[in-house]
Coordinates of C-alpha atoms and ligand atoms in Angstrom, one line a residue:
D120 CA -8.4 14.0 7.6
E121 CA -7.6 10.5 6.7
T122 CA -10.2 7.9 7.7
V123 CA -10.7 4.2 7.5
L124 CA -13.7 1.9 7.4
V125 CA -14.0 -0.1 10.6
G126 CA -14.7 -3.3 8.8
E127 CA -11.8 -2.9 6.3
F128 CA -9.5 -1.8 9.1
A129 CA -10.3 -4.9 11.2
S130 CA -9.5 -7.2 8.3
Q131 CA -6.4 -5.2 7.5
I132 CA -5.0 -5.9 10.9
G133 CA -6.5 -9.4 11.1
V134 CA -8.6 -8.8 14.2
P135 CA -12.3 -9.7 14.4
A136 CA -14.4 -6.6 13.8
T137 CA -16.3 -7.1 17.1
Q138 CA -13.0 -6.8 19.0
V139 CA -12.2 -3.6 17.2
I140 CA -15.6 -2.2 17.9
M141 CA -15.2 -3.2 21.6
S142 CA -11.9 -1.3 21.8
L143 CA -13.5 1.7 20.1
M144 CA -16.2 1.6 22.8
K145 CA -13.6 1.6 25.5
M146 CA -12.2 4.8 23.9
G147 CA -15.7 6.2 24.0
I148 CA -16.3 5.9 20.2
M149 CA -19.5 4.2 19.1
A150 CA -19.1 2.8 15.6
N151 CA -20.3 -0.1 13.5
I152 CA -18.3 -1.9 10.8
N153 CA -19.7 0.4 8.1
Q154 CA -18.5 3.6 9.7
H155 CA -15.3 5.5 9.3
I156 CA -12.8 6.2 12.1
K157 CA -9.9 8.5 12.1
Y158 CA -6.6 7.2 11.0
E159 CA -5.1 8.3 14.3
T160 CA -7.7 6.3 16.2
A161 CA -7.1 3.3 14.0
E162 CA -3.4 3.5 14.7
K163 CA -4.0 3.5 18.4
I164 CA -6.3 0.5 18.2
A165 CA -3.8 -1.3 16.0
F166 CA -1.1 -0.6 18.6
E167 CA -3.3 -2.2 21.2
F168 CA -3.4 -5.4 19.2
D169 CA 0.3 -5.2 18.5
K170 CA -0.5 -4.5 14.8
L171 CA 0.7 -1.7 12.6
V172 CA -1.4 0.0 10.0
E173 CA -0.2 0.7 6.5
P174 CA -0.4 4.3 5.5
L175 CA -3.6 5.0 3.7
Q176 CA -3.4 6.4 0.3
K177 CA -5.8 9.0 -0.8
E178 CA -8.0 7.6 -3.5
E179 CA -7.9 10.7 -5.6
E180 CA -4.1 10.8 -5.5
K181 CA -4.0 7.4 -6.9
E182 CA -6.2 8.4 -9.7
D183 CA -5.6 12.0 -10.9
V184 CA -2.1 11.4 -12.2
V185 CA -1.1 8.0 -13.4
I186 CA 2.6 7.3 -12.9
K187 CA 3.9 4.6 -15.2
D188 CA 6.0 1.8 -13.7
D189 CA 9.6 1.4 -14.9
L190 CA 10.9 -1.5 -16.8
E191 CA 13.4 -3.5 -14.8
E192 CA 16.1 -2.9 -17.3
D193 CA 15.8 0.9 -16.9
L194 CA 16.5 0.8 -13.2
L195 CA 19.9 1.8 -11.8
P196 CA 21.2 1.8 -8.2
R197 CA 20.4 4.9 -6.2
P198 CA 21.7 6.2 -2.9
P199 CA 19.9 5.4 0.3
I200 CA 17.9 8.0 2.1
V201 CA 18.4 7.8 5.9
T202 CA 16.3 9.3 8.7
V203 CA 17.5 9.7 12.3
M204 CA 14.9 9.1 14.9
G205 CA 14.9 8.7 18.7
H206 CA 13.9 10.2 22.0
V207 CA 14.4 13.9 22.6
D208 CA 17.9 14.8 23.8
H209 CA 19.3 11.4 22.9
G210 CA 21.5 13.0 20.3
K211 CA 19.8 13.1 16.9
T212 CA 21.0 16.6 16.0
S213 CA 24.4 15.9 17.4
L214 CA 24.8 12.8 15.3
L215 CA 23.6 14.6 12.1
D216 CA 26.1 17.3 12.9
A217 CA 28.9 14.8 13.6
I218 CA 28.3 13.1 10.2
R219 CA 28.1 16.3 8.4
N220 CA 31.3 17.6 9.9
T221 CA 33.3 14.5 9.4
K222 CA 32.2 14.1 5.8
V223 CA 32.1 17.6 4.4
T224 CA 35.4 18.2 2.7
A225 CA 37.4 21.4 3.2
G226 CA 36.4 22.7 -0.3
E227 CA 32.7 22.5 0.7
A228 CA 33.2 24.1 4.1
G229 CA 31.3 27.2 3.0
G230 CA 28.3 24.9 2.4
I231 CA 28.0 23.7 5.9
T232 CA 25.8 26.5 7.0
Q233 CA 23.4 25.9 4.1
H234 CA 20.4 24.2 5.5
I235 CA 17.8 22.6 3.3
G236 CA 16.6 19.9 5.8
A237 CA 18.7 17.3 4.1
Y238 CA 22.3 16.7 3.0
E239 CA 24.4 14.2 1.1
V240 CA 27.7 12.7 2.2
Y241 CA 30.1 10.3 0.6
V242 CA 31.1 7.2 2.4
N243 CA 33.8 5.2 0.6
N244 CA 32.9 7.0 -2.6
K245 CA 29.3 6.1 -2.2
K246 CA 26.6 8.7 -1.7
V247 CA 24.3 8.6 1.4
V248 CA 21.5 11.1 1.9
F249 CA 20.4 12.2 5.4
L250 CA 17.1 13.8 6.0
D251 CA 17.2 16.0 9.1
T252 CA 13.7 17.2 8.7
P253 CA 11.3 14.5 9.7
G254 CA 11.1 14.5 13.4
H255 CA 8.5 12.1 14.6
E256 CA 5.6 14.3 13.7
A257 CA 6.7 15.0 10.2
F258 CA 7.5 11.3 9.8
T259 CA 4.0 10.2 10.9
Q260 CA 2.3 12.9 9.0
M261 CA 4.1 12.1 5.8
R262 CA 3.3 8.4 6.2
M263 CA -0.3 9.2 6.9
R264 CA -0.4 11.1 3.6
G265 CA 1.0 8.0 1.9
A266 CA 4.5 9.4 1.5
Q267 CA 7.5 7.4 2.3
V268 CA 10.9 9.0 1.9
T269 CA 13.1 6.9 4.1
D270 CA 15.0 3.8 3.2
I271 CA 16.8 3.2 6.5
A272 CA 16.0 4.5 10.0
I273 CA 18.8 5.2 12.4
L274 CA 17.4 4.8 15.9
V275 CA 19.4 6.9 18.4
V276 CA 19.3 5.6 22.0
A277 CA 21.3 7.4 24.7
A278 CA 23.4 4.7 26.6
D279 CA 22.9 6.5 29.9
D280 CA 19.1 6.8 29.5
G281 CA 17.9 3.8 27.5
I282 CA 14.6 3.2 25.7
K283 CA 12.1 5.9 26.3
P284 CA 8.5 6.5 25.0
Q285 CA 9.6 8.3 21.8
T286 CA 12.1 5.5 21.2
I287 CA 9.3 3.0 21.2
E288 CA 7.3 5.3 19.0
A289 CA 10.2 5.6 16.5
I290 CA 10.5 1.8 16.5
S291 CA 6.9 1.4 15.6
H292 CA 7.0 4.0 12.9
A293 CA 10.0 2.4 11.3
K294 CA 8.4 -1.0 11.5
A295 CA 5.2 0.3 10.0
A296 CA 7.1 1.8 7.2
G297 CA 8.9 -1.4 6.7
V298 CA 12.3 0.2 6.7
P299 CA 15.4 -1.5 8.3
I300 CA 16.6 -0.1 11.6
I301 CA 20.2 0.5 12.6
V302 CA 20.6 1.3 16.3
A303 CA 23.1 4.0 17.3
I304 CA 23.8 3.6 21.0
N305 CA 24.9 7.1 21.7
K306 CA 26.8 8.9 24.5
I307 CA 29.1 6.0 25.3
D308 CA 31.6 8.5 26.5
K309 CA 29.4 9.1 29.5
E310 CA 30.2 7.7 32.9
A311 CA 26.6 6.3 33.3
A312 CA 26.6 4.7 29.8
N313 CA 25.3 1.1 29.9
I314 CA 25.4 -0.5 26.5
E315 CA 24.2 -3.9 27.6
R316 CA 21.2 -2.4 29.3
V317 CA 20.2 -0.7 26.1
R318 CA 20.5 -4.0 24.3
Q319 CA 18.3 -5.7 26.9
E320 CA 15.7 -3.0 26.5
L321 CA 15.9 -3.2 22.8
S322 CA 15.2 -6.9 22.9
D323 CA 12.3 -6.2 25.3
N324 CA 10.9 -4.1 22.5
G325 CA 11.3 -6.6 19.7
L326 CA 14.7 -5.6 18.4
L327 CA 17.3 -8.3 19.0
V328 CA 20.8 -7.1 18.2
E329 CA 23.4 -9.2 16.4
E330 CA 25.5 -9.5 19.6
W331 CA 22.6 -11.2 21.2
G332 CA 21.9 -13.5 18.3
G333 CA 19.4 -11.3 16.4
D334 CA 19.7 -9.5 13.1
I335 CA 19.6 -5.8 14.2
I336 CA 22.8 -4.0 13.8
D337 CA 23.8 -1.7 16.6
V338 CA 26.8 0.6 16.8
P339 CA 27.9 2.2 20.1
I340 CA 28.9 5.7 19.3
S341 CA 29.6 9.1 20.8
A342 CA 28.3 11.9 18.6
K343 CA 29.9 14.4 20.9
K344 CA 33.4 12.8 20.8
N345 CA 33.1 11.6 17.3
Q346 CA 33.6 8.0 18.2
N347 CA 32.6 5.2 15.8
I348 CA 30.8 7.6 13.4
D349 CA 32.7 6.0 10.5
K350 CA 31.6 2.5 11.6
L351 CA 28.0 3.6 11.7
L352 CA 28.3 5.0 8.2
E353 CA 29.8 1.8 7.0
M354 CA 26.9 -0.1 8.5
I355 CA 24.5 2.2 6.7
L356 CA 26.2 1.3 3.4
L357 CA 26.1 -2.3 4.2
V358 CA 22.3 -2.3 4.9
A359 CA 21.7 -0.1 1.9
E360 CA 23.5 -2.6 -0.4
M361 CA 21.3 -5.4 0.9
E362 CA 18.2 -3.3 0.1
E363 CA 19.2 -3.0 -3.6
L364 CA 17.7 0.4 -3.9
K365 CA 17.0 1.3 -7.5
A366 CA 15.4 4.1 -9.7
N367 CA 15.2 5.1 -13.3
P368 CA 17.2 8.4 -13.8
N369 CA 15.9 8.7 -17.4
R370 CA 12.3 9.7 -16.8
P371 CA 10.3 12.7 -15.5
A372 CA 10.9 13.1 -11.8
V373 CA 8.5 12.2 -9.0
G374 CA 9.2 12.6 -5.3
T375 CA 8.1 14.1 -2.0
V376 CA 8.1 17.5 -0.4
V377 CA 9.9 17.3 2.9
E378 CA 9.9 20.9 3.9
S379 CA 8.4 24.1 2.6
N380 CA 8.0 27.8 3.4
L381 CA 7.2 31.1 1.9
D382 CA 10.3 33.1 1.5
K383 CA 10.0 36.9 1.3
G384 CA 12.3 37.3 -1.6
R385 CA 12.0 34.0 -3.4
G386 CA 8.4 33.1 -3.0
P387 CA 7.2 29.5 -2.2
V388 CA 10.2 27.3 -1.5
A389 CA 10.1 23.6 -1.1
T390 CA 12.8 21.0 -0.3
V391 CA 12.0 17.9 -2.1
I392 CA 13.5 14.5 -2.4
V393 CA 13.6 13.0 -5.9
S394 CA 12.5 9.4 -5.5
N395 CA 12.5 8.5 -9.2
G396 CA 13.5 10.2 -12.4
T397 CA 15.6 13.3 -12.8
L398 CA 14.3 16.7 -11.9
K399 CA 15.4 19.6 -14.2
V400 CA 15.2 23.3 -14.3
G401 CA 12.2 24.3 -16.5
D402 CA 10.2 21.2 -15.7
P403 CA 6.5 21.8 -15.2
V404 CA 5.7 20.3 -11.8
I405 CA 2.7 19.8 -9.4
A406 CA 2.9 19.3 -5.7
G407 CA -0.3 19.0 -3.8
T408 CA -2.3 22.0 -4.9
A409 CA 0.7 24.0 -6.1
Y410 CA 2.1 24.0 -9.5
G411 CA 4.7 25.9 -11.5
K412 CA 7.8 25.6 -13.7
I413 CA 11.0 24.9 -11.9
R414 CA 12.8 28.2 -11.9
A415 CA 15.8 27.1 -9.9
L416 CA 17.2 24.0 -8.2
I417 CA 19.4 24.5 -5.2
N418 CA 21.4 21.7 -3.7
D419 CA 22.3 21.0 -0.1
K420 CA 25.5 23.0 -0.4
G421 CA 23.5 26.1 -1.5
K422 CA 24.6 25.8 -5.1
R423 CA 22.4 26.1 -8.1
V424 CA 22.2 23.0 -10.1
K425 CA 20.6 22.2 -13.4
K426 CA 19.3 18.7 -12.5
A427 CA 18.7 16.4 -9.6
P428 CA 18.9 12.6 -10.1
P429 CA 17.2 10.0 -7.9
S430 CA 17.6 10.3 -4.1
T431 CA 18.8 13.9 -4.4
P432 CA 17.5 16.4 -1.8
V433 CA 17.0 19.7 -3.5
E434 CA 15.3 23.0 -3.0
I435 CA 12.9 24.0 -5.7
L436 CA 11.7 27.5 -6.7
G437 CA 8.9 28.4 -9.0
L438 CA 5.8 27.0 -7.4
D439 CA 2.8 29.3 -7.2
E440 CA 1.9 28.3 -3.7
V441 CA 3.5 26.6 -0.7
P442 CA 3.0 22.8 -0.8
M443 CA 2.8 20.7 2.4
A444 CA 5.4 18.4 3.7
G445 CA 4.4 14.9 2.5
D446 CA 2.9 16.2 -0.7
R447 CA 4.1 14.3 -3.7
F448 CA 5.6 16.3 -6.5
I449 CA 5.2 15.1 -10.1
V450 CA 6.7 16.4 -13.2
M451 CA 4.0 16.7 -15.9
Q452 CA 4.1 16.6 -19.7
S453 CA 3.3 20.3 -20.0
D454 CA 2.4 23.4 -18.1
K455 CA -1.1 23.0 -19.3
A456 CA -1.4 19.5 -17.9
A457 CA 0.1 20.7 -14.6
K458 CA -2.4 23.6 -14.4
A459 CA -5.4 21.4 -15.2
I460 CA -4.7 18.8 -12.5
V461 CA -4.0 21.5 -9.9
E462 CA -7.2 23.4 -10.8
K463 CA -9.2 20.2 -10.2
R464 CA -7.4 19.6 -6.9
R465 CA -8.1 23.1 -5.8
I466 CA -11.8 22.8 -6.5
K467 CA -11.8 19.5 -4.6
S468 CA -10.0 20.9 -1.6
R469 CA -12.3 23.9 -1.5
D470 CA -15.3 21.6 -1.6
E471 CA -13.9 19.6 1.2
R472 CA -13.3 22.6 3.3
L473 CA -16.9 23.8 2.7
E474 CA -18.2 20.4 3.6
A475 CA -16.2 20.5 6.8
S476 CA -17.4 23.9 7.8
S477 CA -21.0 23.0 7.2
K478 CA -20.6 20.0 9.4
I479 CA -19.4 22.2 12.2
T480 CA -22.5 24.3 11.9
L481 CA -24.7 21.3 12.1
E482 CA -22.9 20.1 15.3
D483 CA -23.2 23.6 16.7
V484 CA -27.0 23.4 16.2
F485 CA -27.2 20.1 17.9
D486 CA -25.1 21.4 20.8
K487 CA -27.7 24.2 21.4
M488 CA -30.6 21.7 21.4
Ligands
GDP92 P1 18.3 15.6 20.1 O1 17.2 16.2 20.9 O2 18.0 14.1 20.0 O3 18.5 16.2 18.8 O4 19.6 15.7 21.0 P2 20.8 16.7 20.8 O5 21.7 16.3 19.7 O6 20.3 18.1 20.8 O7 21.6 16.4 22.2 C1 21.1 16.6 23.4 C2 22.2 16.8 24.4 O8 23.0 15.6 24.5 C3 23.1 17.9 24.0 O9 23.5 18.7 25.2 C4 24.3 17.2 23.4 O10 25.5 18.0 23.6 C5 24.4 16.0 24.3 N1 25.0 14.9 23.5 C6 24.7 14.4 22.3 N2 25.5 13.4 22.0 C7 26.3 13.2 23.0 C8 27.4 12.2 23.2 O11 27.7 11.4 22.4 N3 28.0 12.3 24.4 C9 27.6 13.2 25.4 N4 28.3 13.2 26.5 N5 26.7 14.1 25.2 C10 26.0 14.1 24.0
MG93 MG1 17.4 17.8 17.9

């Protein structure tokens, strides 16, 4: 469990520690500035003060593997990674389907059914990667674990329903992650659709759209009737170009696990997004407390590939256990180095588990007193 020191947290969000402590008291938590509170609690408090907390990075992850920075001259443009967020039933899945269906060419038709939690499409000959895994929870969890996989957030808002609690949550996640938001005002085919009302509600929540003199791009769409999907995609490209996303394809890969499971026949399977470098078959890799040699790479069309350059979503086989969504994967120099790091991590996580269970016993004792 991620925690943060009250004093540090207060200065992080620029609020006097006494006020943070007061808010904690209101929540029934007694803590002084030298005590740790849960990340979730911190996030709630920050929200109260209209502040957002940066994801906390685990100390040990910063330290056990050092990843060298790239030289500016080694960096090349990379495709944007886009996440679709929004309130339930506002049309996230429908939009992802509409994009996939308009952009997957006939030759790839067989690949449509393949699902690895992410896919790539070409818009005006430029690649865009869509993640359809991170619902809100996955997104928050990944951020809490210090992982950021999204470059652009598409916020889907149903024109007949407007801004809802999960819409607001999505806005704050995107803001906390510092990623640009494009609003897709969906279901404009519906009788009750009211685009202006959505824009009003967006502005009430700090997102002023261009039509209203702000800088947030919105695109009224119908995912169901396939209206304006191309326009939305063009806006994604536009925003991506402004972001100047870059990576170095000529280095060992690093990235993030976005999905994982234990497959009966294939063993541990993880969908990863390569954030930098190029991942290759045969690479020795670590991911959380898992390690192994990449046995196979499978792309979003279900085809085996030999390598995966930056921003590619790809399924990897060959790990010895199932990593968690949000785990960073890192290609190591050798099998030996991969094994050594993971063994250390396993001992550490075992110790942490033991510590946690001994704490519970103590509390149990106190309960009985
Ligand atoms: P999600 O929960 O955000 O993934 O929403 P879904 O994509 O599952 O959509 C929820 C419901 O809204 C489904 O019944 C969709 O058919 C419907 N829906 C999605 N987009 C549109 C749209 O553009 N127009 C209309 N009329 N219905 C839509
Ligand atoms: Mg859905």
